[in-house]
Amino acid sequence: MTTQHESVVYPPSAETVARAHVDAAGYEQMYAASITDPDAFWGEQGKRIDWIKPYSQVKDVNYNFGEVSINWYSDGALNVSANCIDRHLATRGDQTAIIFEPDNPDEPAQNITYKQLHGSVCRMANVLTSMGVTKGDRVIIYMPMIPEAAYAMLACARIGAIHSIVFAGFSPDALAARVNGSDAKVVITADHAPRGGRQTPLKSNADAALLHCKEDVKCLVVKRTGGQTTWIEGRDYNYNALSAAADDSFAPVEMNAEDPLFILYTSGSTGQPKGVVHTTGGYLVYAAMTHEITFDYHDGDVYWCTADVGWVTGHSYIVYGPLANGATTLMFEGVPTYPDASRFWQVCEKHKVNQFYTAPTALRALMGQGNEWVEKCDLSSLRTLGTVGEPINPEAWNWYNEVIGGGRCPIVDTWWQTETGGHLMTPLPGAHAMKPGSAMKPFFGIVPVVLDPQSGVEIEGNDVDGVLCIKDSWPGQMRTIWGDHERFQKTYFADYKGYYFTGDGCKRDADGDYWITGRVDDVINVSGHRMGTAEVESALVAHVAVAEAAVVGYPHDIKGQGIYCYVTLMNDAEPSDALLKELRTWVRTEIGPIASPDVIQWAPGLPKTRSGKIMRRILRKIAENDFGSLGDTSTLADPSVVDDLIANRSGK
Ligand code: WTA
């Protein structure tokens, strides 16, 4: 996989320019306005959504370390569910809001209109209320990619409850940690989650998790497969029976713009995952605006984001952004390669998808299967293509452009994070040229700066690289870490004072365009899923046979990065293939299949400084098979461990 910066430039076609919401001159003018007078700019953009009480204040932000506080539209009141549903009823009640495409292609798709969405969300809100959920309570959503997952999100928003979605691929232990961390009252789950022809037993995972949670946590169970589950009377609630009997109206609760909308746990460089908090007003304005402009979404389009609602991409770009804009958004339950490698393209053809948004890892996997899977499908409806989650290599970009987009479709390489709520950098269709692998330009209101990692001084000019920070706030920014504002400040505002620190490295090329060069901390990106190496290490050392573990990322053709683990065993444990398998299963059980180690290398010793700090730089180089540039190893307490690690480096 090459990631070198190619200089090929693809200007937007005349057709794209003519259709786009924003052209090159429009971008320059709007961008300048957004920076010179953010209050006026965002004051105007706030009108995209409906307010129960209008705001008089727009931006109220303090980035000073020790007193960080971020507020937007803070005297306004609104309800997100009313914005995503009710306000569309008069004009588009019979339009499809959600297309549901099941895992099994032989199962019929469902078209859910805005009217039907309204009824289902109100019924779910009534069910949750009857279970005792009120404004401000936390609700965990641990669901397959089915419409009920969106109903659950919107029902929480309607009540004013704070949802926290846990990706269905996470283990019971990870689920329990999030139930406890957010002190949730209810877990919403389903019997089983079908995916790629297999089934994850979600309810029994939830049962296992709830053994480690407070006794009064209730469980609302949606029937998906009808498969068998155990049932605990008094704790478990049957969604299908209750919602059938529930009233189909529910008045949306008035929320302050700064009331939390959701918590989403994400990995950091240290410790356990942190609960990123997004609030109501600014988040929705930003999600709606970026959805419309980045994808060049127009009324009547069919829009498909292949992410899972368990990740931030699913929050902002399957549910909240598209529905706030009155779009038709497609929810896909399956995987790109089931029943075969043409599934994505068949779904595009079947539903005449106009905007398609996916992750580079999926493109790389599909590219490897050959073009015949694509060529048998009619992709002429496609207009905008997007990528998210990790840098895209030029080969995959070119394949996406030529084979999927037929050279007609702009590709928006959207760089952003769980913390940012929406896109911060991306080329905009019709406004910008594209360069394969570059996130190109900042979105409105975003001032990216490249800092010297050591001095923290801003590097001016072009053709420079360093760490990426953002100079000022935007409405979609996270507000705090749930229950730990100090950790929030320390993570994002301590290293480079006065800036939001992204954790990413970045290059600004000779033309002033931005390229994300990857994380500068101990966060890795595996198949577009973000993971802290510390989480995998702590899972490994929790095994009785493991004395110590160090985990690094290494380049992986399909996944972008793979998980490479160096494991030092207890004196009484013997390395064996059986133990290797056991450790792999162990990590999957502790965290989930997405954390499954790709390589485990037995390490009799780890390279440490005399003060005991593990030199990860060296471990990364060994994992990369790059022994020539290990740098200075003389400061190690025992330099000979490095020779041993090189001699025994695992084959991959
Ligand atoms: C990486 C996903 C390069 C980056 C929305 C970031 C990207 C992390 C891109 C956030 C991109 C995301 N090009 N790298 N277009 N998009 N990243 O929180 O390292 O799951 O910091 O949010 O993914 O991952 P997260």
XYZ file of C-alpha atoms and ligand atoms in Angstrom:
677
model
C 0.000 0.000 0.000
C 1.523 3.279 -0.980
C 0.670 6.462 0.816
C 3.099 8.803 -0.865
C 1.686 12.126 -1.858
C 0.896 12.092 -5.512
C 0.675 15.357 -7.284
C -2.191 14.429 -9.602
C -4.929 17.016 -9.374
C -8.517 16.373 -10.440
C -10.459 19.594 -10.972
C -14.243 19.375 -10.550
C -16.185 18.763 -13.770
C -18.358 21.513 -15.235
C -21.398 19.411 -14.411
C -20.383 19.093 -10.769
C -19.721 22.822 -10.503
C -23.079 23.655 -12.039
C -24.964 21.445 -9.606
C -23.013 22.069 -6.391
C -24.348 24.181 -3.542
C -21.028 26.005 -3.314
C -18.553 26.867 -6.078
C -14.934 27.994 -5.733
C -15.711 31.694 -5.374
C -18.602 30.933 -3.048
C -16.320 28.860 -0.828
C -13.731 31.641 -0.564
C -16.319 34.208 0.308
C -18.200 32.031 2.800
C -15.010 30.759 4.392
C -13.714 34.284 4.920
C -17.041 35.321 6.425
C -17.042 32.299 8.754
C -13.635 33.237 10.121
C -13.946 36.999 10.348
C -17.341 37.023 12.013
C -18.243 33.592 13.429
C -21.191 34.986 15.375
C -22.835 36.356 12.254
C -21.989 33.306 10.151
C -23.163 30.669 12.628
C -26.058 32.851 13.719
C -27.300 32.591 10.155
C -26.533 28.864 9.798
C -28.442 28.161 13.025
C -31.600 28.930 11.091
C -31.232 25.627 9.238
C -33.049 24.013 12.104
C -36.217 24.857 14.019
C -35.994 26.386 17.461
C -38.669 26.304 20.125
C -36.989 29.346 21.669
C -34.715 31.342 19.387
C -31.144 32.016 20.495
C -29.755 35.478 21.019
C -26.212 34.302 21.797
C -24.242 32.344 19.216
C -20.692 31.552 20.266
C -19.456 31.531 23.830
C -16.143 29.683 23.987
C -13.093 29.682 26.208
C -10.087 27.570 25.106
C -7.837 28.573 28.030
C -6.454 25.544 29.767
C -8.034 25.233 33.197
C -11.177 27.063 32.190
C -12.188 25.395 28.927
C -15.868 25.835 28.220
C -17.651 25.509 24.887
C -21.168 26.812 24.297
C -23.135 27.526 21.155
C -26.638 28.979 20.840
C -26.767 28.596 24.605
C -30.019 30.462 25.278
C -31.891 28.655 22.497
C -34.220 25.695 22.989
C -35.147 22.934 20.540
C -35.801 19.244 20.151
C -33.674 17.134 17.823
C -36.355 14.545 17.137
C -38.842 17.262 16.164
C -36.215 18.649 13.788
C -35.524 15.247 12.248
C -39.184 14.218 11.928
C -42.060 16.531 12.862
C -41.025 19.527 10.848
C -41.018 17.422 7.681
C -44.469 15.912 8.153
C -46.454 18.640 6.419
C -44.274 18.688 3.303
C -42.863 15.170 3.060
C -44.866 12.925 5.368
C -45.166 10.249 2.679
C -41.563 10.473 1.493
C -39.260 7.646 2.544
C -37.114 8.696 5.486
C -35.298 5.399 5.997
C -34.669 2.592 3.539
C -33.797 -0.547 5.431
C -31.755 -3.112 3.505
C -31.430 -6.340 5.526
C -28.356 -8.540 5.769
C -30.054 -11.265 3.756
C -30.768 -9.970 0.234
C -33.757 -12.313 -0.053
C -35.468 -10.561 2.817
C -37.475 -7.603 1.493
C -36.174 -4.078 2.009
C -38.398 -1.661 3.931
C -39.251 1.909 3.040
C -40.205 3.837 6.161
C -41.900 7.164 5.495
C -41.510 10.247 7.693
C -45.068 9.655 8.950
C -44.283 6.073 9.878
C -41.020 7.153 11.465
C -42.970 9.633 13.572
C -45.346 6.930 14.808
C -42.580 4.447 15.620
C -40.417 6.995 17.416
C -43.366 8.257 19.479
C -44.294 4.700 20.442
C -40.721 3.945 21.468
C -40.650 7.204 23.491
C -43.822 6.116 25.278
C -42.360 2.675 25.990
C -39.173 4.194 27.410
C -41.186 6.630 29.499
C -43.240 3.761 30.892
C -39.947 2.147 31.934
C -39.105 5.260 33.933
C -36.812 7.070 31.489
C -36.984 10.861 31.751
C -35.022 13.895 30.581
C -31.326 13.625 31.380
C -31.330 9.835 31.999
C -28.817 7.708 30.107
C -29.908 4.907 27.791
C -27.516 2.412 26.220
C -28.302 1.244 22.684
C -26.681 -2.095 21.732
C -28.381 -2.955 18.485
C -28.065 -4.411 15.003
C -28.280 -1.967 12.084
C -32.074 -2.059 11.978
C -34.579 0.821 11.881
C -35.327 0.301 15.578
C -31.785 1.524 16.318
C -32.688 4.861 14.728
C -36.078 4.865 16.491
C -34.251 4.354 19.777
C -31.896 7.279 19.142
C -34.706 9.588 18.118
C -36.983 8.438 20.958
C -34.254 9.306 23.462
C -33.819 12.693 21.794
C -37.587 13.229 21.949
C -37.674 12.527 25.698
C -34.434 14.394 26.342
C -32.695 11.218 27.490
C -29.001 10.889 26.610
C -28.215 7.872 24.458
C -24.943 6.065 24.337
C -24.603 3.552 21.527
C -22.303 0.607 21.978
C -21.250 -1.016 18.696
C -22.789 -4.490 18.453
C -19.324 -5.987 17.883
C -18.251 -5.095 21.416
C -18.052 -7.779 24.082
C -20.187 -8.063 27.241
C -17.287 -6.653 29.285
C -17.011 -3.577 27.066
C -20.784 -3.144 27.212
C -20.825 -3.405 31.013
C -18.072 -0.783 31.287
C -20.187 1.655 29.255
C -23.432 0.913 31.135
C -21.610 1.586 34.392
C -19.562 4.500 33.090
C -22.645 6.385 31.986
C -24.797 5.119 34.899
C -27.492 4.082 32.429
C -31.048 3.197 33.415
C -31.950 1.089 30.393
C -30.155 -1.022 27.792
C -31.960 -1.371 24.467
C -30.913 -4.442 22.526
C -32.218 -7.095 20.127
C -32.349 -10.881 20.312
C -29.687 -11.420 17.671
C -27.805 -9.290 15.149
C -27.566 -10.883 11.679
C -24.426 -9.811 9.860
C -22.723 -11.412 6.903
C -24.912 -14.505 7.230
C -23.895 -15.028 10.848
C -25.605 -13.945 14.025
C -24.280 -12.185 17.100
C -26.239 -13.117 20.222
C -26.813 -9.562 21.411
C -29.327 -10.338 24.124
C -27.165 -12.990 25.735
C -24.212 -10.582 25.545
C -26.382 -8.022 27.308
C -27.381 -10.636 29.897
C -23.697 -11.316 30.565
C -22.935 -7.607 30.780
C -25.814 -6.849 33.134
C -24.438 -9.324 35.679
C -21.777 -6.680 36.275
C -24.156 -3.728 36.475
C -26.523 -2.296 39.052
C -29.521 -4.542 39.647
C -32.104 -1.984 38.624
C -30.833 -1.540 35.051
C -33.667 -2.580 32.723
C -33.426 -4.186 29.323
C -35.704 -3.447 26.371
C -35.500 -6.231 23.789
C -36.367 -5.809 20.117
C -37.241 -8.928 18.167
C -35.008 -9.202 15.095
C -34.550 -12.877 14.321
C -37.017 -14.405 16.764
C -34.163 -16.613 17.967
C -34.192 -17.922 21.484
C -33.127 -15.757 24.409
C -33.352 -16.135 28.137
C -35.842 -13.816 29.786
C -35.665 -12.279 33.231
C -39.139 -11.287 34.329
C -39.231 -7.794 35.802
C -35.934 -6.761 34.179
C -36.577 -7.528 30.522
C -39.208 -5.676 28.499
C -40.645 -6.852 25.192
C -40.400 -3.965 22.744
C -42.646 -5.455 20.068
C -45.548 -6.114 22.431
C -45.172 -2.820 24.283
C -44.807 -0.625 21.223
C -47.808 -2.246 19.508
C -49.896 -1.198 22.508
C -48.288 2.237 22.941
C -49.712 5.586 21.870
C -48.310 6.911 18.592
C -47.955 10.485 19.702
C -45.485 11.948 22.150
C -44.823 15.665 22.586
C -41.122 16.465 22.028
C -39.480 17.760 25.207
C -37.985 21.243 25.075
C -34.208 21.001 25.398
C -31.640 23.689 25.931
C -29.115 23.910 23.085
C -26.386 22.805 25.497
C -28.233 19.841 27.018
C -26.403 16.619 26.116
C -27.788 14.704 23.138
C -25.497 11.694 23.348
C -22.391 10.159 24.829
C -20.192 8.066 22.572
C -17.277 6.138 24.001
C -14.090 6.329 21.972
C -10.503 5.231 22.410
C -7.740 7.497 23.548
C -3.991 7.103 23.894
C -4.192 6.214 27.576
C -6.543 4.427 29.889
C -10.050 3.266 29.212
C -12.336 4.678 26.486
C -13.728 8.099 27.211
C -17.322 9.217 26.926
C -17.373 11.979 24.336
C -20.324 14.291 25.030
C -22.185 16.059 22.233
C -24.960 18.514 22.917
C -28.163 19.420 21.152
C -28.166 22.662 19.153
C -24.688 23.174 17.758
C -24.270 19.488 16.956
C -27.437 19.365 14.881
C -26.662 22.580 12.991
C -23.208 21.270 12.132
C -24.333 17.734 11.205
C -27.087 19.093 8.946
C -24.887 21.673 7.239
C -21.964 19.342 6.564
C -24.306 16.618 5.312
C -25.846 18.949 2.782
C -22.730 20.710 1.552
C -20.044 18.028 1.722
C -22.114 15.422 -0.100
C -23.810 17.974 -2.311
C -27.106 16.569 -1.121
C -30.233 17.820 -2.912
C -33.881 17.334 -2.090
C -35.121 13.958 -3.322
C -31.697 12.283 -3.341
C -31.136 8.818 -1.922
C -28.182 8.905 0.386
C -26.238 5.933 1.766
C -23.586 5.882 4.449
C -22.347 2.324 5.061
C -21.127 2.972 8.613
C -22.703 1.473 11.708
C -24.694 3.638 14.117
C -22.247 2.430 16.767
C -19.685 4.894 15.428
C -19.904 8.667 15.188
C -20.240 8.461 11.404
C -23.512 6.618 11.878
C -24.758 9.234 14.327
C -24.033 12.295 12.216
C -24.344 10.878 8.708
C -26.899 8.067 8.859
C -29.340 9.538 11.333
C -29.055 13.133 12.513
C -27.634 15.063 9.539
C -29.691 13.375 6.793
C -32.962 13.322 8.726
C -32.573 16.959 9.804
C -32.318 17.699 6.076
C -35.414 15.637 5.209
C -33.333 13.154 3.231
C -33.923 9.508 2.368
C -31.183 7.699 4.261
C -30.331 4.050 3.724
C -29.555 1.739 6.656
C -27.708 -1.426 5.692
C -27.554 -4.305 8.122
C -24.912 -6.366 6.348
C -21.308 -6.371 5.203
C -19.721 -5.516 1.813
C -18.876 -9.110 0.939
C -22.081 -10.999 1.781
C -23.434 -12.941 -0.006
C -20.676 -11.866 -2.402
C -18.399 -8.965 -3.288
C -21.053 -7.210 -5.361
C -23.418 -6.512 -2.452
C -22.608 -2.784 -2.045
C -23.050 -2.205 -5.748
C -26.233 -4.233 -5.930
C -27.700 -2.141 -3.125
C -26.669 1.053 -4.981
C -28.396 -0.202 -8.106
C -31.505 -1.472 -6.309
C -32.176 1.769 -4.422
C -30.697 4.167 -6.987
C -28.269 5.637 -4.502
C -27.019 9.157 -5.290
C -24.478 9.701 -2.525
C -22.351 6.843 -1.257
C -20.112 7.164 1.814
C -17.796 4.381 3.012
C -14.407 3.542 4.526
C -11.161 2.974 2.600
C -10.734 -0.450 4.215
C -13.938 -1.659 2.525
C -12.757 -0.271 -0.809
C -9.397 -2.012 -0.518
C -11.068 -5.318 0.305
C -13.489 -5.017 -2.632
C -10.837 -3.791 -5.056
C -8.943 -7.033 -4.409
C -11.944 -9.093 -5.552
C -11.802 -7.798 -9.115
C -13.922 -5.459 -11.204
C -16.399 -8.054 -12.442
C -18.374 -7.632 -9.193
C -18.870 -3.980 -9.969
C -19.322 -4.132 -13.706
C -22.455 -6.232 -13.540
C -24.228 -3.457 -11.589
C -25.733 -0.227 -12.879
C -24.085 2.560 -10.885
C -25.294 5.432 -13.028
C -27.323 6.957 -10.166
C -24.155 7.724 -8.181
C -23.167 11.395 -7.996
C -20.983 11.928 -4.915
C -18.605 9.406 -3.347
C -17.156 9.812 0.122
C -14.564 8.220 2.376
C -13.981 8.460 6.095
C -12.030 7.003 8.962
C -8.473 6.691 7.718
C -6.224 7.987 4.981
C -7.070 6.561 1.567
C -4.159 5.273 -0.493
C -3.960 6.450 -4.116
C -4.640 2.963 -5.570
C -7.915 2.687 -3.700
C -8.792 6.293 -4.539
C -8.195 5.703 -8.248
C -10.247 2.531 -8.214
C -13.085 4.331 -6.415
C -12.931 7.175 -8.899
C -12.700 5.123 -12.078
C -14.452 1.825 -11.416
C -17.167 2.945 -8.995
C -17.615 6.569 -9.987
C -16.916 6.111 -13.693
C -14.759 9.244 -13.444
C -17.946 11.322 -13.049
C -18.290 11.595 -9.270
C -16.388 13.894 -6.947
C -14.779 12.014 -4.040
C -15.002 13.739 -0.691
C -12.199 12.503 1.587
C -13.665 13.657 4.875
C -11.319 14.057 7.808
C -12.940 14.333 11.208
C -13.253 12.605 14.557
C -15.747 11.405 17.155
C -14.823 14.564 19.024
C -15.563 16.929 16.160
C -19.181 15.851 15.534
C -18.864 16.440 11.789
C -16.416 16.974 8.935
C -13.571 19.411 9.616
C -11.655 19.014 6.377
C -12.768 17.743 3.007
C -12.815 18.845 -0.602
C -16.275 20.191 -1.442
C -17.860 19.032 -4.715
C -17.789 21.836 -7.215
C -15.652 24.109 -5.055
C -12.364 22.246 -4.873
C -10.090 20.109 -6.947
C -9.249 16.694 -5.529
C -5.901 15.054 -4.914
C -5.996 11.327 -4.115
C -5.307 10.995 -0.383
C -5.721 14.631 0.584
C -8.479 16.042 2.801
C -7.731 19.291 0.936
C -9.507 22.213 2.626
C -11.079 23.208 5.928
C -14.851 23.349 6.243
C -16.457 26.692 7.091
C -15.393 28.062 10.463
C -12.441 25.676 10.799
C -8.929 27.088 11.154
C -6.412 24.231 10.973
C -2.916 25.007 12.183
C 0.238 22.954 11.833
C 2.380 23.111 14.973
C 5.945 22.156 15.668
C 5.482 19.090 17.899
C 8.245 20.103 20.288
C 7.881 23.852 20.617
C 4.165 24.055 19.924
C 4.826 27.040 17.676
C 2.621 27.496 14.603
C 4.439 26.660 11.389
C 3.519 29.237 8.782
C 3.666 28.847 5.042
C 3.268 25.850 2.781
C 5.110 22.592 2.217
C 5.346 21.974 5.969
C 4.346 19.273 8.395
C 3.729 18.875 12.098
C 0.883 18.188 14.493
C -2.609 19.285 13.607
C -4.521 21.583 15.920
C -7.651 23.672 15.409
C -7.523 27.267 16.396
C -11.077 27.990 17.389
C -14.344 26.240 18.105
C -17.159 25.146 15.769
C -20.732 24.257 16.745
C -20.314 20.470 16.381
C -17.389 20.213 18.774
C -17.572 17.879 21.801
C -18.200 19.726 25.051
C -16.653 17.466 27.670
C -15.806 13.907 28.630
C -18.735 12.431 30.529
C -18.056 12.906 34.227
C -14.477 14.077 33.745
C -14.057 17.619 32.490
C -10.484 17.642 33.743
C -9.562 14.693 31.519
C -11.220 16.553 28.641
C -9.014 19.568 29.195
C -5.885 17.482 29.704
C -6.487 15.401 26.581
C -7.279 18.177 24.131
C -6.109 21.506 25.525
C -3.014 20.869 27.660
C -0.235 19.985 25.211
C -0.710 22.970 22.920
C -2.219 25.816 24.906
C -5.009 27.762 23.308
C -5.720 25.168 20.605
C -7.821 22.021 20.214
C -5.274 19.214 19.744
C -6.497 16.566 17.293
C -3.947 13.802 17.951
C -3.238 13.664 14.212
C -0.149 14.604 12.261
C -0.594 16.668 9.137
C 1.144 18.081 6.121
C 0.246 21.275 4.315
C 1.526 20.860 0.782
C 2.995 23.445 -1.574
C -0.523 24.465 -2.697
C -1.767 24.884 0.869
C -3.814 21.652 0.803
C -3.976 19.385 3.850
C -2.930 15.731 4.136
C -3.551 13.763 7.317
C -0.450 11.702 8.058
C -1.917 9.570 10.885
C -2.079 9.606 14.656
C 0.831 10.998 16.620
C -0.292 9.233 19.813
C -0.845 5.608 20.777
C -4.149 5.357 18.974
C -4.324 2.978 16.019
C -6.822 2.768 13.229
C -7.791 -0.785 12.345
C -10.209 -1.098 9.421
C -11.264 2.463 10.157
C -12.008 1.534 13.783
C -10.240 3.565 16.342
C -8.468 1.728 19.121
C -6.094 2.566 21.947
C -3.068 0.274 22.137
C -3.387 0.614 25.924
C -6.793 -1.098 25.819
C -5.410 -4.136 23.998
C -2.417 -4.243 26.364
C -4.591 -4.214 29.442
C -6.754 -6.982 27.983
C -3.627 -9.092 27.348
C -2.107 -8.618 30.806
C -5.416 -9.618 32.383
C -4.651 -13.179 31.179
C -2.927 -15.352 33.810
C -0.115 -16.422 31.481
C 0.877 -12.872 30.497
C 3.417 -10.870 32.457
C 3.691 -7.887 30.158
C 2.474 -6.755 26.752
C 3.202 -3.947 24.318
C 0.948 -3.306 21.343
C 1.677 -1.269 18.223
C 0.108 -0.750 14.816
C 1.786 -1.900 11.594
C 0.837 -1.294 7.952
C -1.774 -3.781 6.741
C -2.873 -3.985 3.099
C -6.598 -4.221 3.767
C -7.094 -2.933 7.299
C -4.828 0.090 6.971
C -3.241 -0.846 10.274
C -3.030 -4.230 11.920
C -2.564 -5.026 15.634
C 0.909 -6.301 16.523
C 1.361 -7.568 20.083
C 4.623 -8.270 21.867
C 3.874 -10.568 24.782
C 6.138 -11.499 27.668
C 4.893 -14.608 29.437
C 4.952 -15.442 33.134
C 7.916 -17.630 34.101
C 5.743 -20.687 34.450
C 3.995 -20.280 31.083
C 5.279 -21.901 27.902
C 4.826 -20.288 24.495
C 2.761 -22.530 22.207
C 0.375 -22.283 19.269
C -2.437 -23.238 21.601
C -1.634 -20.350 23.940
C -1.364 -17.986 20.992
C -4.858 -18.954 19.880
C -6.109 -18.655 23.425
C -4.749 -15.121 23.769
C -6.368 -14.085 20.513
C -9.735 -15.411 21.699
C -9.127 -13.788 25.064
C -8.752 -10.313 23.570
C -11.855 -10.838 21.444
C -13.780 -11.739 24.577
C -12.404 -8.850 26.606
C -12.972 -6.141 23.994
C -14.604 -7.581 20.879
C -13.666 -9.088 17.495
C -12.457 -5.728 16.162
C -9.556 -5.870 18.635
C -8.421 -9.342 17.555
C -4.578 -9.340 17.387
C -3.167 -9.870 13.895
C 0.271 -10.844 15.150
C 1.432 -12.025 18.546
C 5.166 -12.254 19.019
C 6.638 -13.845 22.131
C 9.023 -11.363 23.677
C 11.307 -12.613 26.432
C 12.033 -8.928 27.106
C 10.755 -5.557 25.931
C 13.027 -2.639 25.007
C 12.890 -0.287 27.983
C 14.732 2.793 29.040
C 16.572 2.668 32.333
C 13.581 4.367 33.922
C 11.382 1.491 32.704
C 9.565 3.212 29.846
C 8.837 0.941 26.883
C 10.390 2.334 23.691
C 7.445 1.907 21.354
C 9.258 3.598 18.508
C 11.575 0.577 18.309
C 8.706 -1.888 18.557
C 6.911 -0.102 15.744
C 9.958 -0.319 13.502
C 10.404 -4.033 14.183
C 6.725 -4.651 13.448
C 7.150 -2.729 10.203
C 10.122 -4.918 9.260
C 12.192 -1.761 9.139
C 15.302 -2.724 11.034
C 17.586 -0.174 9.383
C 16.158 2.824 11.163
C 15.821 1.723 14.753
C 17.667 4.822 15.877
C 19.712 5.024 19.024
C 19.252 1.936 21.192
C 22.116 2.688 23.535
C 19.879 4.289 26.136
C 18.047 1.015 26.649
C 18.479 -0.797 29.923
C 19.272 -3.962 27.927
C 19.981 -3.300 24.233
C 20.271 -7.046 23.515
C 16.497 -7.522 23.750
C 16.224 -5.699 20.426
C 18.432 -8.247 18.639
C 16.348 -10.995 20.069
C 13.094 -9.400 18.924
C 14.470 -8.907 15.412
C 15.745 -12.479 15.234
C 12.362 -13.823 16.278
C 10.118 -11.410 14.475
C 6.923 -13.226 13.595
C 6.044 -13.938 9.983
C 2.765 -12.345 9.020
C -8.612 9.187 11.332
C -14.061 8.861 12.542
C -7.251 10.382 7.306
C -7.815 10.257 12.058
C -14.904 9.927 11.843
C -8.759 10.700 13.154
C -8.776 10.038 8.972
C -9.442 9.411 13.523
C -9.822 10.453 8.127
C -10.810 9.637 14.115
C -9.481 10.825 6.777
C -10.650 9.977 10.072
N -8.182 10.776 6.429
N -7.503 10.003 8.561
N -10.386 11.201 5.894
N -10.971 10.403 8.837
N -9.324 9.733 10.175
O -13.016 9.152 16.121
O -6.655 9.668 12.595
O -13.394 6.999 14.828
O -8.108 11.281 14.266
O -13.821 9.261 13.833
O -9.548 8.687 12.279
O -11.487 8.422 14.276
P -12.967 8.414 14.843
